[in-house]
């Protein structure tokens, strides 16, 4: 079995220490960073993402796999700049104002990082102004809003309006998600993309970054 396949398989099992050792081994063998990332770490994370989407694995498995991915990716990060591996794009993510639920938001963030995106995590209880500030001052191409309350979903519409008021609506895409959010709601408030889960959110964010 190649070291890259071993990285992918151990990541899926959440074996963080082994993944770290294998990534170091791959670096020492002279395998290009992009190949280690794509065919080792991201390949494993994609399998987990698909399984999560199909209810074959659940939140704990995703969290341990993400932890393994982060440990492996930490070794690659300094080498990426040297080898000129570009991030797939830059996004910001947060749970909207009035809402402190962050488990789903964190999963979405991890999946997005797993796809090679640079993610600015704004945390929870995020005001519309804070999302706009991240887009304007940190160069985020996509604003990602998560909400778990039927009562806080409305803040997403305020984010869309704040982007219009700031004059950046044509320069930034707005993604929405979270248990009570629907496609109809997304269209009603004029956001760009709704996705039901973390894996599809990551795929959609990569596509939106390419498009903008
Ligand atoms: Co709260 N809570 N909670 N809670 N909580 C809910 C949401 C609730 C539905 C429970 C219930 O009553 N049945 C209810 C909301 C009712 C409503 O609005 N209709 C509720 C309530 C009422 C409350 C409190 C008010 C309770 C109280 O204090 N009286 C309080 C409020 C706190 C606040 O925010 N101000 C509260 C507190 C808490 C805890 C702190 C105990 C804890 C949160 C811990 C944390 O997040 N750090 C908690 C939890 C855990 C839940 C439930 C049980 C689970 C939520 C969760 O993490 N799910 C929840 C009931 C339920 O949903 N069954 C409930 C797992 C997570 C992976 O799913 O976040 O949906 P989810 O994310 C998914 C997708 O939605 C999607 O991807 C994720 C993975 O696939 N997704 C996106 C999420 N964001 C996305 C963004 C995208 C795309 C996809 O693009 C940008």
XYZ file of C-alpha atoms and ligand atoms in Angstrom:
303
model
C 0.000 0.000 0.000
C 1.394 3.452 -0.884
C 2.049 5.942 1.882
C -0.656 8.225 0.421
C -3.285 5.473 0.609
C -2.163 4.765 4.162
C -2.614 8.456 5.037
C -6.117 8.446 3.558
C -7.162 5.258 5.335
C -5.747 6.218 8.736
C -7.352 9.644 8.479
C -10.720 7.998 7.893
C -10.148 6.002 11.092
C -9.201 9.177 12.967
C -5.685 7.945 13.797
C -4.136 11.398 14.125
C -0.670 10.399 15.408
C -0.196 7.791 12.647
C -1.393 10.285 10.016
C 1.165 12.793 11.268
C 3.969 10.195 11.084
C 2.907 9.111 7.584
C 2.742 12.694 6.320
C 6.280 13.253 7.627
C 7.348 10.016 5.894
C 5.793 11.215 2.616
C 7.611 14.570 2.922
C 10.892 12.746 3.606
C 10.307 10.537 0.548
C 10.123 13.723 -1.537
C 6.459 13.390 -2.534
C 5.177 16.846 -3.634
C 3.121 18.649 -0.996
C 0.113 19.037 -3.314
C 0.083 15.287 -3.946
C 0.239 14.504 -0.215
C -2.609 16.954 0.349
C -4.806 15.807 -2.561
C -4.171 12.063 -2.648
C -3.628 11.554 1.094
C -5.399 13.990 3.406
C -8.140 15.440 1.191
C -8.892 12.061 -0.358
C -9.512 10.627 3.135
C -11.579 13.627 4.190
C -13.703 13.369 1.022
C -14.566 9.761 1.858
C -15.587 10.813 5.370
C -17.599 13.725 3.943
C -19.529 11.415 1.611
C -20.161 8.889 4.393
C -21.372 11.687 6.676
C -23.729 12.906 3.951
C -25.124 9.362 3.625
C -25.463 8.836 7.390
C -22.832 6.066 7.347
C -20.663 7.930 9.909
C -21.678 10.543 12.459
C -20.400 13.698 14.175
C -17.751 12.006 16.435
C -16.123 10.198 13.486
C -16.029 13.425 11.470
C -14.454 15.303 14.367
C -11.654 12.751 14.908
C -10.984 12.541 11.163
C -10.841 16.338 11.007
C -8.403 16.348 13.931
C -6.173 13.862 12.060
C -6.390 16.013 8.960
C -5.432 19.135 10.861
C -2.376 17.406 12.383
C -1.212 16.271 8.953
C -1.998 19.596 7.303
C -0.017 21.459 9.975
C 3.154 19.736 8.718
C 2.358 20.701 5.124
C 1.363 24.319 5.737
C 4.884 25.824 5.895
C 5.912 23.834 2.810
C 2.868 24.940 0.812
C 4.025 28.532 0.601
C 7.484 27.366 -0.556
C 6.018 25.090 -3.246
C 3.413 27.680 -4.274
C 0.304 25.576 -3.607
C -2.544 28.047 -3.809
C -5.557 27.816 -1.522
C -8.768 27.043 -3.408
C -10.149 30.371 -2.134
C -10.876 32.337 1.020
C -14.163 32.381 2.927
C -15.431 33.542 6.302
C -17.864 31.578 8.419
C -19.856 32.265 11.548
C -23.034 31.440 13.428
C -25.368 34.425 13.183
C -26.100 36.987 15.876
C -28.122 35.666 18.818
C -27.127 32.065 18.131
C -24.405 30.221 20.046
C -24.689 26.775 18.403
C -21.373 26.011 16.735
C -21.040 22.257 16.243
C -22.451 22.356 12.700
C -20.533 25.529 11.848
C -17.282 23.897 12.997
C -17.968 20.828 10.863
C -18.595 23.003 7.825
C -15.347 24.864 8.536
C -13.375 21.617 8.806
C -14.818 20.264 5.571
C -13.987 23.541 3.827
C -10.417 23.426 5.102
C -10.330 19.825 3.945
C -11.070 21.109 0.441
C -8.099 23.482 0.633
C -10.030 26.668 1.379
C -8.650 29.298 3.735
C -11.374 29.836 6.343
C -11.699 32.867 8.615
C -13.710 31.668 11.625
C -15.767 34.533 13.034
C -17.162 32.341 15.817
C -20.732 32.555 17.093
C -23.147 35.461 17.687
C -21.778 37.190 14.581
C -23.321 40.518 13.549
C -24.013 41.345 9.871
C -21.361 44.070 10.137
C -18.695 41.546 11.218
C -19.331 39.367 8.136
C -19.105 42.431 5.876
C -15.929 43.575 7.624
C -14.315 40.161 6.987
C -15.284 40.279 3.312
C -14.023 43.831 2.846
C -10.894 43.784 4.985
C -9.765 40.160 4.875
C -10.547 39.442 1.231
C -13.125 36.705 1.846
C -14.840 35.762 -1.416
C -17.705 33.915 0.266
C -19.622 34.758 3.446
C -20.946 31.603 5.139
C -23.785 31.976 7.662
C -24.974 29.207 9.942
C -28.129 29.353 12.108
C -29.855 26.799 14.326
C -32.810 28.871 15.504
C -35.903 29.672 13.513
C -35.669 33.056 15.248
C -32.052 33.820 14.275
C -32.397 32.766 10.618
C -33.652 36.281 9.916
C -30.176 37.679 10.574
C -29.108 36.058 7.295
C -31.382 38.454 5.403
C -29.730 41.321 7.278
C -26.339 40.046 6.061
C -27.545 40.121 2.445
C -28.886 43.654 2.938
C -25.681 44.784 4.683
C -23.645 43.542 1.698
C -25.903 45.567 -0.618
C -25.586 48.669 1.560
C -21.789 48.291 1.689
C -21.744 48.113 -2.134
C -20.057 44.668 -2.200
C -22.998 42.477 -3.173
C -21.555 41.815 -6.650
C -18.098 41.022 -5.226
C -19.067 38.451 -2.612
C -21.202 35.310 -2.543
C -23.386 34.513 0.456
C -23.995 30.925 1.580
C -26.556 29.903 4.191
C -27.183 26.700 6.135
C -28.183 25.127 9.433
C -31.013 22.834 10.504
C -33.971 25.230 10.025
C -32.672 26.794 6.780
C -34.144 25.720 3.422
C -33.656 26.349 -0.290
C -36.893 28.396 -0.335
C -35.614 30.573 2.491
C -32.293 31.089 0.705
C -34.094 32.287 -2.429
C -36.515 34.442 -0.435
C -33.728 36.438 1.255
C -31.603 36.718 -1.900
C -28.630 34.637 -0.689
C -26.585 32.789 -3.317
C -26.434 29.208 -2.082
C -28.076 26.899 0.424
C -26.608 23.501 1.206
C -28.031 21.004 3.699
C -24.790 19.602 5.100
C -21.099 20.226 5.671
C -19.758 18.180 2.758
C -21.972 19.827 0.135
C -21.251 23.235 1.693
C -17.511 22.680 1.153
C -17.996 21.619 -2.476
C -20.263 24.606 -3.116
C -17.818 27.072 -1.534
C -14.985 25.851 -3.774
C -17.225 26.331 -6.843
C -18.308 29.812 -5.707
C -14.671 30.836 -5.122
C -13.812 29.698 -8.662
C -16.753 31.670 -10.065
C -16.044 34.988 -8.366
Co -29.778 24.096 21.373
N -31.483 24.217 20.386
N -30.303 25.589 22.521
N -28.133 23.736 22.304
N -29.672 22.496 20.375
C -31.666 23.329 19.260
C -31.203 23.982 17.956
C -33.232 23.089 19.289
C -33.831 22.722 17.926
C -33.566 22.026 20.387
C -35.062 21.804 20.525
O -35.725 22.559 21.139
N -35.566 20.761 19.936
C -33.744 24.464 19.852
C -34.086 25.534 18.798
C -35.580 25.728 18.621
C -35.913 26.548 17.435
O -35.338 27.502 17.093
N -36.933 26.139 16.747
C -32.600 24.842 20.774
C -32.700 25.714 21.895
C -34.105 26.225 22.172
C -31.597 26.097 22.685
C -31.571 27.036 23.899
C -32.429 28.294 23.799
C -31.953 26.173 25.103
C -32.124 26.966 26.389
O -31.159 27.482 26.887
N -33.349 27.047 26.787
C -30.072 27.395 24.014
C -29.733 28.635 23.200
C -28.290 29.020 23.156
C -28.079 30.115 22.152
O -27.733 29.844 21.025
N -28.305 31.377 22.505
C -29.465 26.178 23.432
C -28.221 25.675 23.821
C -27.658 24.508 23.352
C -26.396 23.871 23.913
C -25.366 24.884 24.440
C -26.777 22.953 25.032
C -25.931 22.995 22.706
C -25.016 23.755 21.752
C -23.564 23.395 21.891
C -22.755 24.001 20.788
O -23.199 24.218 19.665
N -21.523 24.278 21.118
C -27.261 22.767 21.996
C -27.492 21.696 21.094
C -26.359 20.689 20.976
C -28.692 21.584 20.360
C -29.151 20.412 19.482
C -29.532 19.270 20.439
C -28.168 19.874 18.477
C -27.573 20.927 17.550
C -26.366 20.342 16.850
O -25.224 20.652 17.195
N -26.591 19.442 15.872
C -30.402 21.039 18.743
C -31.519 20.041 18.490
C -31.326 19.301 17.205
O -30.894 19.865 16.209
N -31.670 18.071 17.211
C -30.678 22.255 19.532
C -25.502 18.723 15.164
C -24.950 19.613 14.053
C -23.858 18.831 13.340
O -26.001 19.877 13.143
O -25.841 22.394 13.439
O -27.677 21.337 12.019
P -26.288 21.334 12.537
O -25.282 21.421 11.278
C -25.396 20.594 10.151
C -26.266 21.190 9.035
O -27.333 21.967 9.489
C -25.293 21.914 8.174
O -24.086 21.171 8.298
C -23.987 20.579 9.581
C -23.384 19.200 9.410
O -23.898 18.510 8.308
N -24.957 23.313 8.404
C -24.605 24.104 7.346
C -24.812 24.031 9.521
N -24.422 25.258 9.245
C -24.262 25.341 7.906
C -23.844 26.389 7.089
C -23.804 26.170 5.701
C -24.165 24.933 5.179
C -24.565 23.901 5.974
O -23.400 27.115 4.808
C -22.915 28.318 5.275
